[in-house]
Amino acid sequence: MRLTKLEFLAMNNPLRRYVQRQLEFRLFQQMGLTGTGKRILEIGCGSGYGAKLLSRLSPARYVGIDLMPEQIELTRRIDLPNAEFLVMDATDLSDFEDESIDYVVVFGILHHIPAWRTALSEIQRVLVPGGRLFVEEPDRVLVGFVDRWFSWHVPEAGFTLDEFETGMMDHGLEILDSREYPLFHSYCAVKPG
Ligand SMILES: C[S@@+](CC[C@H](N)C(=O)[O-])C[C@H]1O[C@@H](n2cnc3c(N)ncnc32)[C@H](O)[C@@H]1O
């Protein structure tokens, strides 16, 4: 789902980058987003700040995908080794072979996608056995609250965090660790292998 103008601005500013760096990325690191030479896929990479954070891992390959060409256009000014950015829908990752990615990283995107279960299925497919999904998502209640104030989201999008956890397990992803704030959780899940 495309962002509204307001959310686009909210996602592309220094405060958002500060929170992503100091809180969200650190939680993923605490849960095992470490090591060098990994093949990393970031879903919903936006304007590419996640790519800069993930470049600290010196990935063998980094691909950032986003549905919005405007976001990918903003990544053109980023020059990182082994990195590429593509306009792509998370529900169709057919450009990626089965079991070709070590880490999939998602900074709060799947609640934007009505077919989020299809995206989970695609993530599971592209991960190598033993590969990890690092994902953070808000509960539908939080999404609905923000929507009432800022009209950011289509209200029918999203899920409860219980539904999301069940969805991961239903799609063959085992939750290894989580950091749980009220209505907002970060997870590390593995594709068993
Ligand atoms: C809330 S923004 C987050 C951007 C960035 N990752 C961040 O944390 O600041 C959500 C991003 O997901 C993208 N997106 C929404 N639906 C998508 C889909 N089906 N496939 C890929 N990207 C999608 C949007 O275009 C947007 O850039």
GROMACS .gro file of C-alpha atoms in nm, residues 89-175:
model
   87
   89ASP     CA    1   0.603  -0.564  -0.410
   90ALA     CA    2   0.676  -0.774  -0.101
   91THR     CA    3   0.398  -1.013  -0.198
   92ASP     CA    4   0.589  -1.117  -0.512
   93LEU     CA    5   0.959  -1.177  -0.456
   94SER     CA    6   0.991  -1.396  -0.765
   95ASP     CA    7   1.308  -1.209  -0.869
   96PHE     CA    8   1.473  -1.388  -0.576
   97GLU     CA    9   1.554  -1.755  -0.590
   98ASP     CA   10   1.442  -1.996  -0.319
   99GLU     CA   11   1.681  -2.004  -0.023
  100SER     CA   12   1.900  -1.720  -0.145
  101ILE     CA   13   1.886  -1.477   0.151
  102ASP     CA   14   2.041  -1.501   0.499
  103TYR     CA   15   1.856  -1.216   0.670
  104VAL     CA   16   1.526  -1.048   0.585
  105VAL     CA   17   1.482  -0.718   0.769
  106VAL     CA   18   1.147  -0.539   0.804
  107PHE     CA   19   1.121  -0.204   0.982
  108GLY     CA   20   0.744  -0.200   1.037
  109ILE     CA   21   0.604  -0.253   0.689
  110LEU     CA   22   0.385  -0.561   0.683
  111HIS     CA   23   0.089  -0.386   0.851
  112HIS     CA   24   0.070  -0.175   0.533
  113ILE     CA   25   0.011  -0.484   0.321
  114PRO     CA   26  -0.339  -0.634   0.310
  115ALA     CA   27  -0.189  -0.964   0.178
  116TRP     CA   28   0.074  -0.970   0.456
  117ARG     CA   29   0.043  -1.349   0.485
  118THR     CA   30   0.154  -1.380   0.120
  119ALA     CA   31   0.453  -1.159   0.203
  120LEU     CA   32   0.541  -1.390   0.495
  121SER     CA   33   0.518  -1.688   0.264
  122GLU     CA   34   0.756  -1.520   0.018
  123ILE     CA   35   0.997  -1.426   0.299
  124GLN     CA   36   1.000  -1.787   0.418
  125ARG     CA   37   1.065  -1.906   0.062
  126VAL     CA   38   1.366  -1.683  -0.003
  127LEU     CA   39   1.534  -1.744   0.334
  128VAL     CA   40   1.801  -2.013   0.355
  129PRO     CA   41   1.737  -2.285   0.614
  130GLY     CA   42   1.859  -2.129   0.936
  131GLY     CA   43   1.806  -1.782   0.788
  132ARG     CA   44   1.655  -1.511   1.008
  133LEU     CA   45   1.368  -1.267   0.980
  134PHE     CA   46   1.406  -0.948   1.187
  135VAL     CA   47   1.071  -0.774   1.192
  136GLU     CA   48   0.895  -0.513   1.401
  137GLU     CA   49   0.527  -0.436   1.373
  138PRO     CA   50   0.254  -0.239   1.553
  139ASP     CA   51  -0.077  -0.392   1.661
  140ARG     CA   52  -0.390  -0.302   1.464
  141VAL     CA   53  -0.513  -0.104   1.767
  142LEU     CA   54  -0.211   0.129   1.746
  143VAL     CA   55  -0.246   0.156   1.367
  144GLY     CA   56  -0.615   0.245   1.412
  145PHE     CA   57  -0.533   0.505   1.679
  146VAL     CA   58  -0.273   0.676   1.458
  147ASP     CA   59  -0.510   0.659   1.163
  148ARG     CA   60  -0.785   0.838   1.355
  149TRP     CA   61  -0.550   1.128   1.428
  150PHE     CA   62  -0.344   1.146   1.112
  151SER     CA   63  -0.537   0.948   0.845
  152TRP     CA   64  -0.221   0.755   0.762
  153HIS     CA   65  -0.355   0.410   0.692
  154VAL     CA   66  -0.641   0.227   0.536
  155PRO     CA   67  -0.818   0.105   0.851
  156GLU     CA   68  -0.873  -0.249   0.724
  157ALA     CA   69  -0.496  -0.300   0.686
  158GLY     CA   70  -0.301  -0.450   0.973
  159PHE     CA   71  -0.338  -0.728   1.226
  160THR     CA   72  -0.330  -0.795   1.595
  161LEU     CA   73   0.013  -0.901   1.715
  162ASP     CA   74  -0.134  -1.240   1.811
  163GLU     CA   75  -0.253  -1.283   1.451
  164PHE     CA   76   0.090  -1.180   1.326
  165GLU     CA   77   0.272  -1.427   1.551
  166THR     CA   78   0.037  -1.706   1.443
  167GLY     CA   79   0.091  -1.598   1.081
  168MET     CA   80   0.468  -1.631   1.114
  169MET     CA   81   0.436  -1.976   1.268
  170ASP     CA   82   0.178  -2.084   1.006
  171HIS     CA   83   0.431  -1.990   0.737
  172GLY     CA   84   0.713  -2.197   0.882
  173LEU     CA   85   0.890  -1.924   1.078
  174GLU     CA   86   0.980  -2.002   1.437
  175ILE     CA   87   0.997  -1.708   1.674
   0.00000   0.00000   0.00000
